[in-house]
Coordinates of C-alpha atoms in Angstrom, one line a residue:
X1144 CA -127.6 -7.6 -103.4
X1145 CA -124.8 -7.3 -100.8
X1146 CA -126.0 -10.4 -99.1
X1147 CA -126.1 -12.4 -102.2
X1148 CA -122.5 -11.3 -103.2
X1149 CA -121.4 -12.2 -99.7
X1150 CA -122.9 -15.7 -99.9
X1151 CA -121.4 -16.3 -103.3
X1152 CA -118.0 -15.3 -102.0
X1153 CA -118.3 -17.5 -99.1
X1154 CA -119.0 -20.3 -101.4
X1155 CA -116.1 -19.6 -103.4
X1156 CA -114.0 -19.4 -100.3
X1157 CA -115.2 -22.8 -99.2
X1158 CA -114.6 -24.5 -102.7
X1159 CA -111.5 -26.1 -104.1
X1160 CA -111.4 -23.5 -106.8
X1161 CA -110.5 -20.9 -104.3
X1162 CA -107.7 -23.1 -103.1
X1163 CA -106.2 -23.5 -106.6
X1164 CA -106.8 -19.7 -107.2
X1165 CA -104.9 -18.9 -104.1
X1166 CA -102.1 -21.3 -104.9
X1167 CA -101.4 -20.1 -108.3
X1168 CA -102.1 -16.4 -107.9
X1169 CA -100.8 -15.7 -104.5
X1170 CA -98.0 -18.1 -104.1
X1171 CA -96.7 -17.9 -107.7
X1172 CA -96.4 -21.7 -108.0
X1173 CA -96.0 -22.5 -111.7
X1174 CA -94.2 -19.3 -112.5
X1175 CA -90.7 -19.1 -114.0
X1176 CA -88.0 -18.9 -111.4
X1177 CA -84.4 -17.6 -111.9
X1178 CA -81.8 -18.0 -109.1
X1179 CA -78.8 -15.7 -108.4
X1180 CA -80.6 -12.8 -110.2
X1181 CA -79.9 -14.6 -113.6
X1182 CA -82.5 -14.0 -116.3
X1183 CA -84.7 -17.0 -117.1
X1184 CA -84.4 -18.7 -120.4
X1185 CA -86.4 -17.1 -123.1
X1186 CA -88.7 -20.1 -123.4
X1187 CA -88.8 -20.8 -119.6
X1188 CA -92.8 -21.0 -119.9
X1189 CA -92.6 -23.7 -122.5
X1190 CA -90.6 -26.4 -120.6
X1191 CA -88.2 -26.8 -123.5
X1192 CA -84.3 -26.8 -123.1
X1193 CA -82.3 -23.8 -124.3
X1194 CA -78.5 -23.7 -125.0
X1195 CA -78.3 -20.4 -122.8
X1196 CA -74.9 -19.5 -121.8
X1197 CA -74.0 -18.4 -118.2
X1198 CA -74.8 -14.8 -117.5
X1199 CA -72.2 -12.5 -119.2
X1200 CA -72.5 -10.1 -116.2
X1201 CA -71.4 -12.8 -113.6
X1202 CA -69.1 -11.4 -111.2
X1203 CA -65.5 -12.8 -111.5
X1204 CA -64.6 -14.9 -108.3
X1205 CA -62.0 -13.5 -106.1
X1206 CA -60.1 -14.7 -102.9
X1207 CA -60.7 -18.3 -103.5
X1208 CA -59.8 -20.1 -106.6
X1209 CA -62.0 -23.0 -105.6
X1210 CA -65.1 -21.0 -106.5
X1211 CA -66.9 -21.7 -109.8
X1212 CA -69.5 -19.5 -111.3
X1213 CA -72.4 -21.2 -113.0
X1214 CA -71.3 -22.5 -116.4
X1215 CA -74.6 -22.8 -118.1
X1216 CA -76.5 -23.9 -120.1
X1217 CA -79.3 -22.4 -117.9
X1218 CA -82.3 -24.6 -117.0
X1219 CA -85.8 -23.6 -117.0
X1220 CA -87.2 -23.6 -113.4
X1221 CA -90.9 -23.3 -112.3
X1222 CA -91.8 -22.6 -108.8
X1223 CA -93.3 -25.4 -106.8
X1224 CA -93.3 -24.0 -103.3
X1225 CA -92.6 -20.6 -101.3
X1226 CA -91.3 -20.7 -98.0
X1227 CA -92.2 -17.9 -95.3
X1228 CA -88.8 -16.3 -95.7
X1229 CA -89.6 -15.7 -99.4
X1230 CA -87.1 -18.5 -100.7
X1231 CA -88.2 -20.8 -103.5
X1232 CA -88.3 -24.3 -104.1
X1233 CA -88.5 -24.8 -107.9
X1234 CA -88.4 -27.8 -110.3
X1235 CA -87.0 -28.5 -113.7
X1236 CA -86.7 -31.4 -116.1
X1237 CA -83.1 -32.8 -116.7
X1238 CA -82.0 -35.1 -119.5
X1239 CA -78.9 -36.5 -118.1
X1240 CA -76.1 -36.2 -120.7
X1241 CA -74.1 -39.1 -119.1
X1242 CA -76.7 -41.5 -118.0
X1243 CA -79.3 -40.8 -120.6
X1244 CA -81.9 -40.8 -117.9
X1245 CA -84.5 -38.2 -118.0
X1246 CA -86.2 -37.1 -114.7
X1247 CA -87.3 -34.1 -112.4
X1248 CA -85.2 -32.1 -110.2
X1249 CA -86.1 -29.8 -107.5
X1250 CA -83.9 -27.1 -106.1
X1251 CA -83.6 -24.6 -103.3
X1252 CA -81.1 -21.9 -102.5
X1253 CA -80.9 -20.0 -99.2
X1254 CA -81.5 -16.1 -98.9
X1255 CA -77.8 -15.7 -98.7
X1256 CA -77.4 -16.9 -102.4
X1257 CA -79.3 -13.8 -103.6
X1258 CA -77.2 -11.5 -101.3
X1259 CA -74.8 -9.1 -103.4
X1260 CA -72.2 -9.7 -100.6
X1261 CA -71.8 -13.4 -102.0
X1262 CA -72.1 -12.7 -105.5
X1263 CA -68.4 -13.8 -105.9
X1264 CA -68.7 -16.8 -103.5
X1265 CA -69.5 -20.5 -104.0
X1266 CA -71.9 -22.3 -101.9
X1267 CA -71.8 -25.7 -100.6
X1268 CA -74.3 -28.2 -102.2
X1269 CA -76.4 -30.7 -100.3
X1270 CA -77.9 -33.5 -102.6
X1271 CA -81.0 -34.7 -100.7
X1272 CA -82.3 -38.1 -101.6
X1273 CA -85.6 -39.5 -100.5
X1274 CA -86.5 -43.1 -99.4
X1275 CA -89.4 -45.2 -100.5
X1276 CA -90.0 -45.3 -104.2
X1277 CA -88.1 -41.9 -104.8
X1278 CA -90.4 -41.5 -108.0
X1279 CA -92.0 -39.6 -109.6
X1280 CA -91.2 -37.0 -106.7
X1281 CA -88.6 -36.3 -104.1
X1282 CA -90.5 -35.7 -100.8
X1283 CA -87.6 -33.3 -99.6
X1284 CA -89.1 -30.8 -101.8
X1285 CA -92.1 -30.6 -99.8
X1286 CA -91.9 -27.7 -97.5
X1287 CA -93.9 -29.4 -94.7
X1288 CA -90.9 -31.6 -93.7
X1289 CA -89.0 -28.5 -92.8
X1290 CA -85.6 -29.3 -94.3
X1291 CA -85.0 -25.8 -96.1
X1292 CA -86.4 -24.1 -92.8
X1293 CA -84.0 -26.1 -90.7
X1294 CA -81.1 -24.8 -92.7
X1295 CA -82.2 -21.2 -92.7
X1296 CA -82.7 -21.2 -89.1
X1297 CA -79.3 -22.9 -88.7
X1298 CA -77.7 -20.2 -90.7
X1299 CA -79.2 -17.5 -88.4
X1300 CA -78.2 -19.4 -85.4
X1301 CA -74.7 -19.9 -86.8
X1302 CA -75.0 -23.8 -86.7
X1303 CA -75.5 -24.5 -90.4
X1304 CA -73.9 -23.4 -93.7
X1305 CA -76.2 -21.8 -96.3
X1306 CA -76.6 -24.9 -98.5
X1307 CA -77.9 -25.1 -101.9
X1308 CA -80.2 -28.1 -101.8
X1309 CA -80.7 -30.3 -104.9
X1310 CA -83.4 -32.9 -104.8
X1311 CA -83.5 -35.3 -107.8
X1312 CA -85.6 -38.3 -108.3
X1313 CA -84.0 -41.3 -107.1
X1314 CA -85.5 -44.1 -109.2
X1315 CA -87.0 -44.3 -112.8
X1316 CA -90.1 -45.9 -111.6
X1317 CA -92.0 -46.9 -108.6
X1318 CA -91.7 -50.7 -109.0
X1319 CA -88.2 -51.3 -107.9
X1320 CA -85.2 -49.8 -106.1
X1321 CA -82.2 -49.3 -108.3
X1322 CA -79.7 -48.8 -105.4
X1323 CA -78.3 -45.4 -107.0
X1324 CA -76.4 -47.8 -109.4
X1325 CA -75.7 -48.7 -112.8
X1326 CA -77.3 -52.2 -112.7
X1327 CA -76.7 -53.9 -116.0
X1328 CA -79.6 -53.6 -118.3
X1329 CA -81.3 -50.9 -116.4
X1330 CA -81.3 -47.1 -116.3
X1331 CA -78.0 -45.7 -115.3
X1332 CA -79.1 -44.4 -111.9
X1333 CA -75.7 -44.3 -110.4
X1334 CA -74.3 -42.1 -113.2
X1335 CA -77.4 -39.8 -112.9
X1336 CA -76.7 -39.3 -109.2
X1337 CA -72.8 -39.2 -109.4
X1338 CA -72.3 -37.3 -112.7
X1339 CA -75.5 -35.7 -114.2
X1340 CA -76.8 -34.2 -110.9
X1341 CA -73.4 -32.4 -110.1
X1342 CA -73.1 -31.3 -113.6
X1343 CA -76.6 -29.8 -113.6
X1344 CA -75.8 -28.1 -110.4
X1345 CA -72.5 -26.5 -111.7
X1346 CA -74.3 -25.4 -114.8
X1347 CA -76.9 -23.4 -112.7
X1348 CA -75.3 -22.5 -109.5
X1349 CA -72.3 -20.8 -108.0
X1350 CA -70.5 -23.8 -106.4
X1351 CA -66.9 -25.2 -105.5
X1352 CA -64.8 -27.1 -107.8
X1353 CA -63.4 -29.2 -105.2
X1354 CA -65.3 -31.9 -103.3
X1355 CA -65.0 -29.7 -100.0
X1356 CA -68.4 -28.1 -101.0
X1357 CA -70.2 -31.3 -101.9
X1358 CA -72.3 -33.7 -99.7
X1359 CA -75.3 -36.0 -99.6
X1360 CA -78.2 -36.5 -97.2
X1361 CA -80.8 -39.0 -97.4
X1362 CA -83.3 -41.2 -95.5
X1363 CA -83.9 -44.9 -95.8
X1364 CA -83.0 -46.2 -99.3
X1365 CA -81.8 -42.7 -100.0
X1366 CA -79.5 -42.9 -97.1
X1367 CA -78.0 -45.9 -98.6
X1368 CA -77.4 -44.3 -102.0
X1369 CA -75.9 -41.2 -100.5
X1370 CA -73.4 -43.3 -98.4
X1371 CA -72.7 -45.5 -101.3
X1372 CA -72.0 -42.6 -103.6
X1373 CA -69.9 -41.1 -101.1
X1374 CA -67.6 -44.2 -100.6
X1375 CA -67.6 -44.9 -104.4
X1376 CA -66.6 -41.3 -105.5
X1377 CA -64.6 -39.9 -102.5
X1378 CA -62.8 -37.5 -105.1
X1379 CA -66.2 -35.8 -105.7
X1380 CA -68.1 -35.9 -102.4
X1381 CA -66.9 -35.3 -98.8
X1382 CA -69.8 -36.1 -96.4
X1383 CA -73.2 -37.6 -96.0
X1384 CA -75.9 -37.5 -93.5
X1385 CA -77.5 -41.1 -93.6
X1386 CA -80.9 -41.3 -91.8
X1387 CA -82.3 -44.7 -90.9
X1388 CA -80.5 -46.1 -93.9
X1389 CA -79.7 -49.7 -95.0
X1390 CA -76.1 -50.8 -95.3
X1391 CA -76.0 -53.1 -98.3
X1392 CA -77.4 -53.2 -101.9
X1393 CA -80.8 -55.1 -102.0
X1394 CA -82.6 -54.4 -105.3
X1395 CA -83.9 -57.5 -106.9
X1396 CA -82.6 -56.2 -110.2
X1397 CA -79.0 -57.3 -109.1
X1398 CA -80.0 -61.0 -109.7
X1399 CA -77.4 -62.5 -111.9
X1400 CA -75.0 -59.6 -111.5
X1401 CA -73.2 -60.6 -108.3
X1402 CA -69.9 -59.0 -109.1
X1403 CA -71.6 -55.7 -110.1
X1404 CA -73.5 -55.7 -106.9
X1405 CA -70.3 -56.3 -104.8
X1406 CA -68.8 -53.4 -106.6
X1407 CA -71.7 -51.1 -105.4
X1408 CA -71.6 -52.6 -101.8
X1409 CA -70.6 -49.8 -99.1
X1410 CA -68.8 -52.7 -97.1
X1411 CA -66.6 -53.4 -100.1
X1412 CA -66.2 -49.7 -100.9
X1413 CA -65.3 -48.8 -97.4
X1414 CA -62.7 -51.3 -97.1
X1415 CA -61.2 -50.4 -100.4
X1416 CA -60.9 -46.7 -99.3
X1417 CA -59.3 -47.8 -95.9
X1418 CA -56.7 -50.0 -98.1
X1419 CA -56.0 -47.0 -100.2
X1420 CA -55.4 -44.8 -97.3
X1421 CA -58.0 -42.1 -98.4
X1422 CA -59.2 -39.7 -99.2
X1423 CA -61.1 -38.9 -96.0
X1424 CA -64.8 -39.2 -96.0
X1425 CA -67.3 -38.4 -93.2
X1426 CA -70.3 -40.3 -92.4
X1427 CA -73.1 -39.3 -89.9
X1428 CA -75.8 -41.9 -89.2
X1429 CA -79.0 -40.8 -87.9
X1430 CA -81.3 -43.3 -86.3
X1431 CA -84.6 -42.8 -84.2
X1432 CA -84.8 -44.6 -80.9
X1433 CA -88.2 -46.0 -82.0
X1434 CA -87.0 -47.5 -85.2
X1435 CA -84.8 -50.6 -85.9
X1436 CA -81.4 -50.7 -87.8
X1437 CA -79.0 -49.2 -85.1
X1438 CA -77.3 -52.6 -84.6
X1439 CA -76.4 -52.6 -88.4
X1440 CA -75.0 -49.1 -88.2
X1441 CA -72.9 -50.0 -85.2
X1442 CA -71.5 -53.1 -86.7
X1443 CA -70.6 -51.1 -89.9
X1444 CA -69.0 -48.4 -87.8
X1445 CA -67.1 -51.0 -85.6
X1446 CA -65.6 -52.7 -88.8
X1447 CA -65.1 -49.9 -91.3
X1448 CA -65.1 -46.7 -89.1
X1449 CA -61.4 -46.2 -89.2
X1450 CA -58.6 -44.7 -91.3
X1451 CA -60.0 -42.3 -93.8
X1452 CA -63.6 -43.4 -93.0
X1453 CA -64.8 -41.2 -90.2
X1454 CA -68.1 -42.1 -88.8
X1455 CA -70.6 -40.9 -86.1
X1456 CA -74.0 -42.2 -85.0
X1457 CA -76.5 -39.8 -83.8
X1458 CA -79.7 -41.0 -81.7
X1459 CA -82.9 -39.1 -82.3
X1460 CA -84.9 -39.6 -79.2
X1461 CA -88.2 -40.9 -79.6
X1462 CA -87.6 -40.7 -83.4
X1463 CA -89.3 -42.9 -85.8
X1464 CA -88.6 -43.8 -89.5
X1465 CA -89.8 -40.5 -91.1
X1466 CA -88.5 -37.2 -92.7
X1467 CA -89.8 -34.9 -89.8
X1468 CA -87.9 -36.8 -87.1
X1469 CA -84.8 -37.0 -89.4
X1470 CA -85.0 -33.0 -89.9
X1471 CA -85.3 -32.8 -86.1
X1472 CA -82.1 -34.9 -85.8
X1473 CA -80.3 -32.3 -88.3
X1474 CA -81.6 -29.3 -86.3
X1475 CA -80.3 -31.0 -83.1
X1476 CA -76.7 -31.4 -84.3
X1477 CA -76.2 -33.2 -87.7
X1478 CA -76.4 -29.9 -89.7
X1479 CA -73.7 -28.5 -87.5
X1480 CA -71.6 -31.4 -87.9
X1481 CA -71.7 -31.4 -91.7
X1482 CA -71.2 -27.7 -91.7
X1483 CA -68.1 -28.1 -89.8
X1484 CA -66.8 -30.8 -92.5
X1485 CA -67.6 -28.6 -95.5
X1486 CA -66.5 -25.2 -96.7
X1487 CA -68.9 -22.3 -96.8
X1488 CA -69.3 -19.1 -98.6
X1489 CA -67.4 -15.9 -97.5
X1490 CA -68.8 -12.4 -98.3
X1491 CA -67.0 -10.4 -100.9
X1492 CA -63.8 -12.6 -100.7
X1493 CA -65.3 -15.8 -102.0

């Protein structure tokens, strides 16, 4: 009898059913998640939206008037991954009030976000944008790339701020690139990134009112979008880590809309910012030594890296065009760079 039971259990272990059982039971994937000790919406398990207000017990910010508590309404989050330190990556579905676009958004908060010492403090936000199709997923939500772990380790080492990481879908489908822009006649992906995603973040998390706590990071086409958004909205965002990125818009959907495409060209936007004399923005390019594209970055830096447009280029030795190597570059210096540009939380004082 014991032998038969052991064989049956071994078969279970070897089958896919055990993998699913382990995933759902032990990791908690699919379960409702609340951040910052906020109770989840009443219908968090249904996936429906609720008009919940911000928690009535939220501490009043003190010490820094720039701190903004979550404004609500609260989103319904479900866990998609759990890291070794116990932090959670979770997903929700967002209907953009300003863009009209509906898509998935993944979020992650560092351990410090749950620490009572920081209950009155805002946290800096890093909007992480993927390359490739950027739909229906955002690959920065995959724990195997190590982005969230790199931030946690940087916090412990004193080289990184404890960022809230927001990971939205980049495109509305897998057929075209939309350049993170409002291309005429197409879904308003520029408004989705520049307006709806920050509004969603403020509704659910303790952040900062000023641009000093807001930045992008991205790879490939996501790097282009992050840099473009920064240059287009310097009043809202302060910095970007742009890895292996393109410099100019190239979506085929711009055909017949040259003026609109030019208005979304980082070259045009950088020159406009230079002519206006500010506000100051910070661009950190990352490029692997085994990939092409550095010449474009260098030319862009030589022409537009002046006045209020501050630029650096970081070489990733033996780096290729992939997320793992870009995270390595962030660990080697880019996280420390952006952490010096943005403001971070302070225990008790805000």
